[in-house]
PDB file of C-alpha atoms in Angstrom:
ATOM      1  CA  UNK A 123     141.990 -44.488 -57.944  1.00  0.00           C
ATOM      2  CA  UNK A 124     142.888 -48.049 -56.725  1.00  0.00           C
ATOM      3  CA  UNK A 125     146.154 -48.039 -56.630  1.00  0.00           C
ATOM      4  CA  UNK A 126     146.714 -44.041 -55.518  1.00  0.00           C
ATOM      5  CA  UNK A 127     150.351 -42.964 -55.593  1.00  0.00           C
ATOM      6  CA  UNK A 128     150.877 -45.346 -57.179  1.00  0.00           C
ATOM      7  CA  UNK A 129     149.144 -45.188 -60.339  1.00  0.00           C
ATOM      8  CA  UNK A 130     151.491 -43.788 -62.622  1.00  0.00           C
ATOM      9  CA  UNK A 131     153.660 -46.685 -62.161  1.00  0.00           C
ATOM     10  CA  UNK A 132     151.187 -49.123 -62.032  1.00  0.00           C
ATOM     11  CA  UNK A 133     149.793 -47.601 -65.177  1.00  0.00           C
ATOM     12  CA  UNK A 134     153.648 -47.464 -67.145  1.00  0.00           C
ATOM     13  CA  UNK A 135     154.184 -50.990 -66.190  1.00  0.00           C
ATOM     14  CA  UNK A 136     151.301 -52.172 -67.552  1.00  0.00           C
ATOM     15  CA  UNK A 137     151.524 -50.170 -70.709  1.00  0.00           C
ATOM     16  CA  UNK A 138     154.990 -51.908 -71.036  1.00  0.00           C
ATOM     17  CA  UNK A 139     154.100 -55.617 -70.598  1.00  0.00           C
ATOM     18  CA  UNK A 140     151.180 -54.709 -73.190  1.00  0.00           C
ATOM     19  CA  UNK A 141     154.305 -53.407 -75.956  1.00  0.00           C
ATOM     20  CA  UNK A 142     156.294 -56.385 -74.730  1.00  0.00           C
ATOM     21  CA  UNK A 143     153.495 -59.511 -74.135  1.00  0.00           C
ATOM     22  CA  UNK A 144     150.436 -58.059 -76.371  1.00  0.00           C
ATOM     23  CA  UNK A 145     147.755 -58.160 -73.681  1.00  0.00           C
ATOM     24  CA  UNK A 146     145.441 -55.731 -73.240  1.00  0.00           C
ATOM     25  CA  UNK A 147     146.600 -52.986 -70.309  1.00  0.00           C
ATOM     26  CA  UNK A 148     143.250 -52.015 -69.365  1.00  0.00           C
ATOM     27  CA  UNK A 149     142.230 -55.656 -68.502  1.00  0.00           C
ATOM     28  CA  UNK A 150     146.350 -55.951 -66.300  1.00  0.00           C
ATOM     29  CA  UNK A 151     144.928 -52.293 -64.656  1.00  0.00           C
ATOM     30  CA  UNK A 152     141.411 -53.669 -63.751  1.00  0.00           C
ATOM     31  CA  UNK A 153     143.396 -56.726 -62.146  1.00  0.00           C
ATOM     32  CA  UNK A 154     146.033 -54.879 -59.859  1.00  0.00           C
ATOM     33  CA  UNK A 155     143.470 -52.401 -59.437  1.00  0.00           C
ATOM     34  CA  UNK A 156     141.426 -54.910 -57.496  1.00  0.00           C
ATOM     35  CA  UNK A 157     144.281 -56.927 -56.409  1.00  0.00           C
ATOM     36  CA  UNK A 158     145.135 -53.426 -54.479  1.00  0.00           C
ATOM     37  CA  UNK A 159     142.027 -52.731 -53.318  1.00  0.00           C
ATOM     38  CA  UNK A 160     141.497 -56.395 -51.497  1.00  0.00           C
ATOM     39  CA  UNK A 161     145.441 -55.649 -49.868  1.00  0.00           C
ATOM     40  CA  UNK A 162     145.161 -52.323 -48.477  1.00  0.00           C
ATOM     41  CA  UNK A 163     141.459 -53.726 -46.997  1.00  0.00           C
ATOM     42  CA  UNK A 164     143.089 -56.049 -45.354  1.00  0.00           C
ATOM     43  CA  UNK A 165     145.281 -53.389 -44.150  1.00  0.00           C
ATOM     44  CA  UNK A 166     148.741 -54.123 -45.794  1.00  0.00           C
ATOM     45  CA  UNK A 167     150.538 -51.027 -46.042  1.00  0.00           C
ATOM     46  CA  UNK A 168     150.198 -49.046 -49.345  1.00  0.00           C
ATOM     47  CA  UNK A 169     153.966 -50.277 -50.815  1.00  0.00           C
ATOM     48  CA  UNK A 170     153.540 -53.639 -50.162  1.00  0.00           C
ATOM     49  CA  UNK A 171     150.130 -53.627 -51.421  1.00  0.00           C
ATOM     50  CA  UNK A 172     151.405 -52.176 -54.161  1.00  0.00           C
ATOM     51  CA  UNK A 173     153.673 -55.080 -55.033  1.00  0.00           C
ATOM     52  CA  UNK A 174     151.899 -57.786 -54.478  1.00  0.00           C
ATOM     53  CA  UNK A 175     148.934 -56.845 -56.614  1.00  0.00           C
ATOM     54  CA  UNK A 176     151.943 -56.195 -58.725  1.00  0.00           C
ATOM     55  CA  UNK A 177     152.927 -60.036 -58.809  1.00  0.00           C
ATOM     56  CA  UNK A 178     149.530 -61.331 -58.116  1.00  0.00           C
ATOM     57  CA  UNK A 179     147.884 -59.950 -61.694  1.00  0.00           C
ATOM     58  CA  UNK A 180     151.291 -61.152 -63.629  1.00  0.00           C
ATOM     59  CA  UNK A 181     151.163 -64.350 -62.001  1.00  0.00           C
ATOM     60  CA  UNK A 182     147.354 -64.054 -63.019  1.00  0.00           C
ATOM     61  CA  UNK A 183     148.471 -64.290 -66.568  1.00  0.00           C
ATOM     62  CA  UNK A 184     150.898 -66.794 -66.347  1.00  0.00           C
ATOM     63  CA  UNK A 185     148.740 -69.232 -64.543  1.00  0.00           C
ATOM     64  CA  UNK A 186     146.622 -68.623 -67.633  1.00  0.00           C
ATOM     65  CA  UNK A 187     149.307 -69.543 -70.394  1.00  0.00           C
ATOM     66  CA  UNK A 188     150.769 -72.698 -68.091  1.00  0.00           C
ATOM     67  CA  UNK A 189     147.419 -74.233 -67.648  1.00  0.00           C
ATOM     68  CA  UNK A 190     145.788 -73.010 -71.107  1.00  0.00           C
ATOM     69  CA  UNK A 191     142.857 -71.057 -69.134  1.00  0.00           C
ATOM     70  CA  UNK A 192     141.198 -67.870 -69.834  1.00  0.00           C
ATOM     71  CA  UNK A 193     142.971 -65.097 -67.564  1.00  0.00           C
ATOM     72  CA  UNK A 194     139.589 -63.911 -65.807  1.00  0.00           C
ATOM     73  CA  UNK A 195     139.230 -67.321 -64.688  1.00  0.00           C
ATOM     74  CA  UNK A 196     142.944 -67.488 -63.035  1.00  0.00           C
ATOM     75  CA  UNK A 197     142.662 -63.749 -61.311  1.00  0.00           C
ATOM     76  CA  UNK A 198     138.989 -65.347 -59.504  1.00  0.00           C
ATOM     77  CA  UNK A 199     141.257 -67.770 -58.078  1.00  0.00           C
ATOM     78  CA  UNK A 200     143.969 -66.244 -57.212  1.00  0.00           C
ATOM     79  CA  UNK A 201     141.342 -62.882 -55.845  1.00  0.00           C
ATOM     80  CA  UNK A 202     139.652 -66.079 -53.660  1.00  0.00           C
ATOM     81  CA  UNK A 203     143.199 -67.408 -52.381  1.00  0.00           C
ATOM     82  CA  UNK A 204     144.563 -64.062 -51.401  1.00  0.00           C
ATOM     83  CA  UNK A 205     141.064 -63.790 -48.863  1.00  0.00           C
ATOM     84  CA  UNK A 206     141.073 -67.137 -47.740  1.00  0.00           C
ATOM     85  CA  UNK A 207     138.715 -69.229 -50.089  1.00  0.00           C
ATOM     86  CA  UNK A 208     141.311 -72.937 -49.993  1.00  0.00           C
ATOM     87  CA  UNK A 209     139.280 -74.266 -52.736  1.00  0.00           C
ATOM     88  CA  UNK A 210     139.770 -72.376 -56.601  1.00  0.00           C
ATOM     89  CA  UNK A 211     143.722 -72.451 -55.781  1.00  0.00           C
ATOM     90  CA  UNK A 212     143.595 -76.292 -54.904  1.00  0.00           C
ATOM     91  CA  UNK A 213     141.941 -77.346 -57.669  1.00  0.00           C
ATOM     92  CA  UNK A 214     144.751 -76.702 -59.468  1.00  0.00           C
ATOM     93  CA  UNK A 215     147.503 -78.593 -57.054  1.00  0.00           C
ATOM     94  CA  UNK A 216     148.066 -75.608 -54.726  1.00  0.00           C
ATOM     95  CA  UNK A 217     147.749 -75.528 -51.258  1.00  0.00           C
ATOM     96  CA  UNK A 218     146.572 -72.707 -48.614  1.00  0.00           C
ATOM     97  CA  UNK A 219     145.528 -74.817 -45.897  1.00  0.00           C
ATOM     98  CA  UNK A 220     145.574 -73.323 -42.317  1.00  0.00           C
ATOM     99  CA  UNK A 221     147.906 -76.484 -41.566  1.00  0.00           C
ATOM    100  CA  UNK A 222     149.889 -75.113 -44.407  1.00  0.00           C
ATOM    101  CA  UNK A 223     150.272 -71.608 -43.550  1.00  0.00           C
ATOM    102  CA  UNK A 224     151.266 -72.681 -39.962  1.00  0.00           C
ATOM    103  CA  UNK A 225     154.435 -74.753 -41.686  1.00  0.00           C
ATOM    104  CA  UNK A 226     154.809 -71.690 -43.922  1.00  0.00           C
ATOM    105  CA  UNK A 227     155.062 -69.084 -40.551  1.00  0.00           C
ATOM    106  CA  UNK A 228     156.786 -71.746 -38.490  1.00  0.00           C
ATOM    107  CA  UNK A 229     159.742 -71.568 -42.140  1.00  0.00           C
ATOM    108  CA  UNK A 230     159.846 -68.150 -41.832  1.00  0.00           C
ATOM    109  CA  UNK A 231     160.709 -68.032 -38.096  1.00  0.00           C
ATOM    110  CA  UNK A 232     157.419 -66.696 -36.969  1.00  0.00           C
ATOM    111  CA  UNK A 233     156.117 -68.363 -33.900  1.00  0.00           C
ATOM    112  CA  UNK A 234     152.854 -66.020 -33.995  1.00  0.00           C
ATOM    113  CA  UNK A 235     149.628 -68.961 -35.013  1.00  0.00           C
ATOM    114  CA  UNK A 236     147.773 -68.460 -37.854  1.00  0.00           C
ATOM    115  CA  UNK A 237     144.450 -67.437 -36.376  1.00  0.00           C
ATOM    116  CA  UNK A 238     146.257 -65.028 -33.719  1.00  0.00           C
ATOM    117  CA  UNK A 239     147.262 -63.370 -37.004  1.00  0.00           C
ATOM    118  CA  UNK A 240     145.495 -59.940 -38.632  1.00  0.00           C
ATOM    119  CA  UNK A 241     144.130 -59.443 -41.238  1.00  0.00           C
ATOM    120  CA  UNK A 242     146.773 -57.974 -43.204  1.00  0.00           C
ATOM    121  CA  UNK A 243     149.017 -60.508 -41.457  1.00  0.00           C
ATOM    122  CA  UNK A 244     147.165 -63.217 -42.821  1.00  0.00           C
ATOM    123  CA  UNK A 245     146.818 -61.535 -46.565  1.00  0.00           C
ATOM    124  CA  UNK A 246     150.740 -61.368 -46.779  1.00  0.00           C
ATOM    125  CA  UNK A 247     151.170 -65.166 -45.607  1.00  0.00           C
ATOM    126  CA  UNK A 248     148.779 -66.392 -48.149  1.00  0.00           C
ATOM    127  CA  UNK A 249     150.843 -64.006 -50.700  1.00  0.00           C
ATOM    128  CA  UNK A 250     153.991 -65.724 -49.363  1.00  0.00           C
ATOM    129  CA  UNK A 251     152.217 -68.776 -49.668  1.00  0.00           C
ATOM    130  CA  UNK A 252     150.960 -68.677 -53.634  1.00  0.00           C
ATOM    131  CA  UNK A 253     154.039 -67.155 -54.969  1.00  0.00           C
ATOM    132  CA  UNK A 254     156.244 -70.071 -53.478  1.00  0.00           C
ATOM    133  CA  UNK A 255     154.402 -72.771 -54.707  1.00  0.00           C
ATOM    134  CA  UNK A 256     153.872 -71.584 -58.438  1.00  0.00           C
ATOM    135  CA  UNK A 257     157.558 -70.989 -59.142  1.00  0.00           C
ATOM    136  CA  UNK A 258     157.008 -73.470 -61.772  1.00  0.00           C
ATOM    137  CA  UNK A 259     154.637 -71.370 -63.465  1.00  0.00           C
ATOM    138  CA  UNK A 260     156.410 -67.692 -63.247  1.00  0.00           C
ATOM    139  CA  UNK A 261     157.496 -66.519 -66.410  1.00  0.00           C
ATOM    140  CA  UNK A 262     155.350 -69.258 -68.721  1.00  0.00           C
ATOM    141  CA  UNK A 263     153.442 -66.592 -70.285  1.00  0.00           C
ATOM    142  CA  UNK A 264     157.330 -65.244 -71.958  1.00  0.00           C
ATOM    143  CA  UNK A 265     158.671 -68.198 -72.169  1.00  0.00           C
ATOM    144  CA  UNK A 266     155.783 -69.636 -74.510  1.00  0.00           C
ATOM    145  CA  UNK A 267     154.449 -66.585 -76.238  1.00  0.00           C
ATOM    146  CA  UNK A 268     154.493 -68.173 -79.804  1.00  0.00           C
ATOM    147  CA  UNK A 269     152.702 -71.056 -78.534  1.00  0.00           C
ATOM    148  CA  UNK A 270     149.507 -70.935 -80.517  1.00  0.00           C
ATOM    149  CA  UNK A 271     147.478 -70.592 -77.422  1.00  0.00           C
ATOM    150  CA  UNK A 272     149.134 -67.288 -76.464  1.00  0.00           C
ATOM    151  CA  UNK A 273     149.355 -66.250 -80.097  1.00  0.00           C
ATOM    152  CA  UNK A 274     145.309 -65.999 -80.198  1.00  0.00           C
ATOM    153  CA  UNK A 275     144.846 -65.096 -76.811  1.00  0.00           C
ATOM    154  CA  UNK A 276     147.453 -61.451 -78.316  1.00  0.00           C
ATOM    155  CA  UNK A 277     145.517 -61.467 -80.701  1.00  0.00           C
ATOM    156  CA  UNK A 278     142.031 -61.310 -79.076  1.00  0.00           C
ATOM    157  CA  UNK A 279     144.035 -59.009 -77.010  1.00  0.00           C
ATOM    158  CA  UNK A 280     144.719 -56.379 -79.728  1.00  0.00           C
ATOM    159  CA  UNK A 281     141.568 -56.888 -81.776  1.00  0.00           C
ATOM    160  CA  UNK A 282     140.120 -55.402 -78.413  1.00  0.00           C
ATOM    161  CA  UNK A 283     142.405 -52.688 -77.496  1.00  0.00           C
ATOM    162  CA  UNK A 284     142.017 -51.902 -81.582  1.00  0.00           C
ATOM    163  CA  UNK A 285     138.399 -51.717 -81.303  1.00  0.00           C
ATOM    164  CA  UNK A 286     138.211 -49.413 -78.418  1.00  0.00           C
ATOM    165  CA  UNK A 287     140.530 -47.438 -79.738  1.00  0.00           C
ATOM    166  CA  UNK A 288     138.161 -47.119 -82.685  1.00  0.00           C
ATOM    167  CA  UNK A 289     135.825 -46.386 -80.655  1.00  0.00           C
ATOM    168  CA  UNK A 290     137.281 -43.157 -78.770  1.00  0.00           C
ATOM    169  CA  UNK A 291     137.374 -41.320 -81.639  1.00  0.00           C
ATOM    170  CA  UNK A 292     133.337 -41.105 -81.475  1.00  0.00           C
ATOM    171  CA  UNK A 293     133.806 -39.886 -77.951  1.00  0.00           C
ATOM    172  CA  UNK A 294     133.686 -36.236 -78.528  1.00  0.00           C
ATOM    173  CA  UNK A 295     130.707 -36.124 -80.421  1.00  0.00           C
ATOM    174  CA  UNK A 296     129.167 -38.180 -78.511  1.00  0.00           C
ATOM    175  CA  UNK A 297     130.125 -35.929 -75.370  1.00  0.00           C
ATOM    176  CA  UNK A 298     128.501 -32.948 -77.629  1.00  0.00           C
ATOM    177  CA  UNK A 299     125.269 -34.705 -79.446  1.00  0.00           C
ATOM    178  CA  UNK A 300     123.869 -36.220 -76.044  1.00  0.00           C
ATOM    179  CA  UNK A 301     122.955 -33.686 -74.038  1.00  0.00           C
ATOM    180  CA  UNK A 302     120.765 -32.820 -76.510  1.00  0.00           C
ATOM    181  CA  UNK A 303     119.696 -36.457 -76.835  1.00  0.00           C
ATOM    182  CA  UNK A 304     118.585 -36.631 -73.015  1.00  0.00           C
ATOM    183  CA  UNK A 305     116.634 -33.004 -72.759  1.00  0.00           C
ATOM    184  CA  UNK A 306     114.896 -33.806 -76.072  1.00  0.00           C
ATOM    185  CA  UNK A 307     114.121 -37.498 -74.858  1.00  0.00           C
ATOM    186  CA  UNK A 308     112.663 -35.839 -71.437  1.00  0.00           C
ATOM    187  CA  UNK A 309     110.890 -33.416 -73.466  1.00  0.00           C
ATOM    188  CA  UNK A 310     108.675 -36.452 -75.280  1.00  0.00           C
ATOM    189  CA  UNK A 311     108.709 -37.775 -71.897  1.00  0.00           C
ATOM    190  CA  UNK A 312     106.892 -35.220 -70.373  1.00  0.00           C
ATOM    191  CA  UNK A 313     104.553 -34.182 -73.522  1.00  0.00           C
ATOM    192  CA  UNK A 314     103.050 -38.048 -73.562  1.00  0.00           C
ATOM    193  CA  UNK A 315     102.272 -37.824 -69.821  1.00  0.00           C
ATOM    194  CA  UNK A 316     100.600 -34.838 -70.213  1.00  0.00           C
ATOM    195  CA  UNK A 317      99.042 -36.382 -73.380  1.00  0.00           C
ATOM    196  CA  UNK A 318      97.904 -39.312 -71.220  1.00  0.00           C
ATOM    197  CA  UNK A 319      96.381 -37.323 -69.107  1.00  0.00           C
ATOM    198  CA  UNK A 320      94.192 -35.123 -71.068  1.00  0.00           C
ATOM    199  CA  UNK A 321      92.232 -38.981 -71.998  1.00  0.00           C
ATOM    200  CA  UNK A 322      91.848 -39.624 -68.617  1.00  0.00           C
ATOM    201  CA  UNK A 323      94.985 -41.619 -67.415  1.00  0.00           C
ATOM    202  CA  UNK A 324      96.272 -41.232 -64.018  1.00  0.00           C
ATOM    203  CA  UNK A 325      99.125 -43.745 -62.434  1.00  0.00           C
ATOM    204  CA  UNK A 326      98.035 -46.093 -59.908  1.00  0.00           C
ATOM    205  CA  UNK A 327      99.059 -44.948 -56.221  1.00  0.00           C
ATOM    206  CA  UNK A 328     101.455 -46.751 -54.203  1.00  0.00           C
ATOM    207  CA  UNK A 329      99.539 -48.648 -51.316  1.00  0.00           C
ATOM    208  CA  UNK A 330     100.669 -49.193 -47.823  1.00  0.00           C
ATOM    209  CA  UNK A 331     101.795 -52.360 -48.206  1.00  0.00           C
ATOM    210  CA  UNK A 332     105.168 -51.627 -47.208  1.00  0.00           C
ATOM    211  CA  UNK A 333     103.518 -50.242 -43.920  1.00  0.00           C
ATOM    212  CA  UNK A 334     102.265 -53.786 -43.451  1.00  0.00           C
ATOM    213  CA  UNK A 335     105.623 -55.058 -43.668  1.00  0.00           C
ATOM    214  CA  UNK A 336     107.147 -52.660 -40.960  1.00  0.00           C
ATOM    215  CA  UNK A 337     103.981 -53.491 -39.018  1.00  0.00           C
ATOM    216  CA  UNK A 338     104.481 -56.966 -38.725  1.00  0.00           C
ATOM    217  CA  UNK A 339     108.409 -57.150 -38.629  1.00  0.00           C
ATOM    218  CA  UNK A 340     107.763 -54.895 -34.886  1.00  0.00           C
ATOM    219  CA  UNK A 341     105.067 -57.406 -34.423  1.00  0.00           C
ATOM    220  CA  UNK A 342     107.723 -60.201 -34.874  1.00  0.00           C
ATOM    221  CA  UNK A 343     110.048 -58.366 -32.602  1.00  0.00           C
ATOM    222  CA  UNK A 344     108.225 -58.278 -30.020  1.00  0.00           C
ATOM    223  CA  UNK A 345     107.616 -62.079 -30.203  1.00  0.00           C
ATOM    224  CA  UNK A 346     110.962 -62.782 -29.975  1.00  0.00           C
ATOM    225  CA  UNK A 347     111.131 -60.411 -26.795  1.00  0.00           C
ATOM    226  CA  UNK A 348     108.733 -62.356 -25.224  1.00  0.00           C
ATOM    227  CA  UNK A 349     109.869 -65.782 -26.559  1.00  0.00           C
ATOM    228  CA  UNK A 350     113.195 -64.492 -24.736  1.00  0.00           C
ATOM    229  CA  UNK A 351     111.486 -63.720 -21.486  1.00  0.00           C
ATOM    230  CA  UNK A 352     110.103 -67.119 -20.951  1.00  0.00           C
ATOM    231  CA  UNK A 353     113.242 -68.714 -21.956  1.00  0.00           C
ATOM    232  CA  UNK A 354     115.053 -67.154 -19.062  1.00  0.00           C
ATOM    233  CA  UNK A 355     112.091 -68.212 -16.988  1.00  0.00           C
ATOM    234  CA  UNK A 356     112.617 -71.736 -17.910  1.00  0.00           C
ATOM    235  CA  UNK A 357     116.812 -71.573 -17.312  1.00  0.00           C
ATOM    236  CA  UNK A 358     115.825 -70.037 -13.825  1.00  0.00           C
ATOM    237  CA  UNK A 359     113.406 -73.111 -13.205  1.00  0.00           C
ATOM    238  CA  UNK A 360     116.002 -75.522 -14.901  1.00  0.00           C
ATOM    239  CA  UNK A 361     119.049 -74.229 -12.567  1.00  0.00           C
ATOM    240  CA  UNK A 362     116.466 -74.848  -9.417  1.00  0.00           C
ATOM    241  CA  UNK A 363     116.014 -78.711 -10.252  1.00  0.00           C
TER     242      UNK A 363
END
């Protein structure tokens, strides 16, 4: 639904770096799903949008194998640094200062300031930004694969695609056995009530304490109208000294 037209590719890629890197596609689809989502919010068009949550969720995973972190950890920081938030990216060496964006604008041969920018303006600098300073990084995830790190991190991987795959093939029974489940449950449901109330037990009314609430918020309302009222009084006596 995230990524719309572009689903099916989004969801072919994935399914390939799974075959190729053993991580588990549904966790690379949540990513890019909400790398996607934050993009187009900002209001970068639907293609780029699609490529940079793209890059952002493998970059994701290889900021995972080169510092030896767990991958939900790295997308939170990269999810911060693509809406602004300087802090998760620097605390591991990388920079998205408004100081550096400016130098990063001023490289590219855009004379536009920072905070002039929009929104989406602003979401594709900091993409600019992050992917040009981890170049160090790109490709780790490949390039040490049989590193014991990665080798248990695939293999958490598949133990979890394995057991949900297990899992599905409970799904259609389920799907027939719990309708069933539910009208039966609300069946009991209703005969105890009625039980309950042949000794006697009724449920306590609501009171109008929420009425109190609403009460007293108008009642603080029209404080501060009246707080406001002298206030201007006292600017109209101030201006006069």
């Amino acid at each position: 639904v995230s990524m719309g037209e572009y689903s099916n590719e989004a969801k072919a890629y994935a399914e390939t770096v799974s075959d190729a890197m053993g991580i588990d596609s549904s966790e690379w689809i949540r990513a890019q799903g909400i790398f996607m989502t934050m993009a187009t919010g900002f209001g970068v068009a639907g293609d780029r949008a699609a490529t940079m949550s793209k890059n952002l969720t493998q970059l994701g995973y290889d900021l995972s194998s080169f510092y030896n972190q767990d991958v939900e950890e790295m997308m939170l920081k990269l999810k911060s640094g693509l809406a602004g938030e300087l802090e998760p990216l620097r605390a591991i060496g990388y920079d998205l200062s408004q100081a550096k964006l400016e130098a990063t604008a001023l490289a590219l041969g855009i004379d536009k300031s920072v905070s002039s920018m929009t929104q989406a303006e602003k979401a594709q600098l900091r993409y600019y930004a992050i992917m040009t300073q981890v170049t160090v990084a790109q490709g780790d995830m490949a390039r040490t694969l049989d590193d014991p790190a990665n080798q248990v991190r695939v293999l958490k991987a598949e133990l979890s695609m394995a057991a949900r795959e297990i899992g599905n093939i409970f799904i259609p029974a389920l799907n027939a056995i719990l309708p069933y489940a539910i009208a039966v449950t609300r069946v009991v449901g209703n005969l105890a009530q009625n039980i309950a109330g042949l000794f006697g037990y009724k449920p306590k009314e609501i009171d109008n304490s929420t009425g109190k609430v609403v009460e007293n918020t108008d009642a603080v309302a029209e404080n501060l109208a009246d707080a406001q009222k002298e206030a201007k009084k006292l600017k109209s006596y101030m201006l006069g000294i």
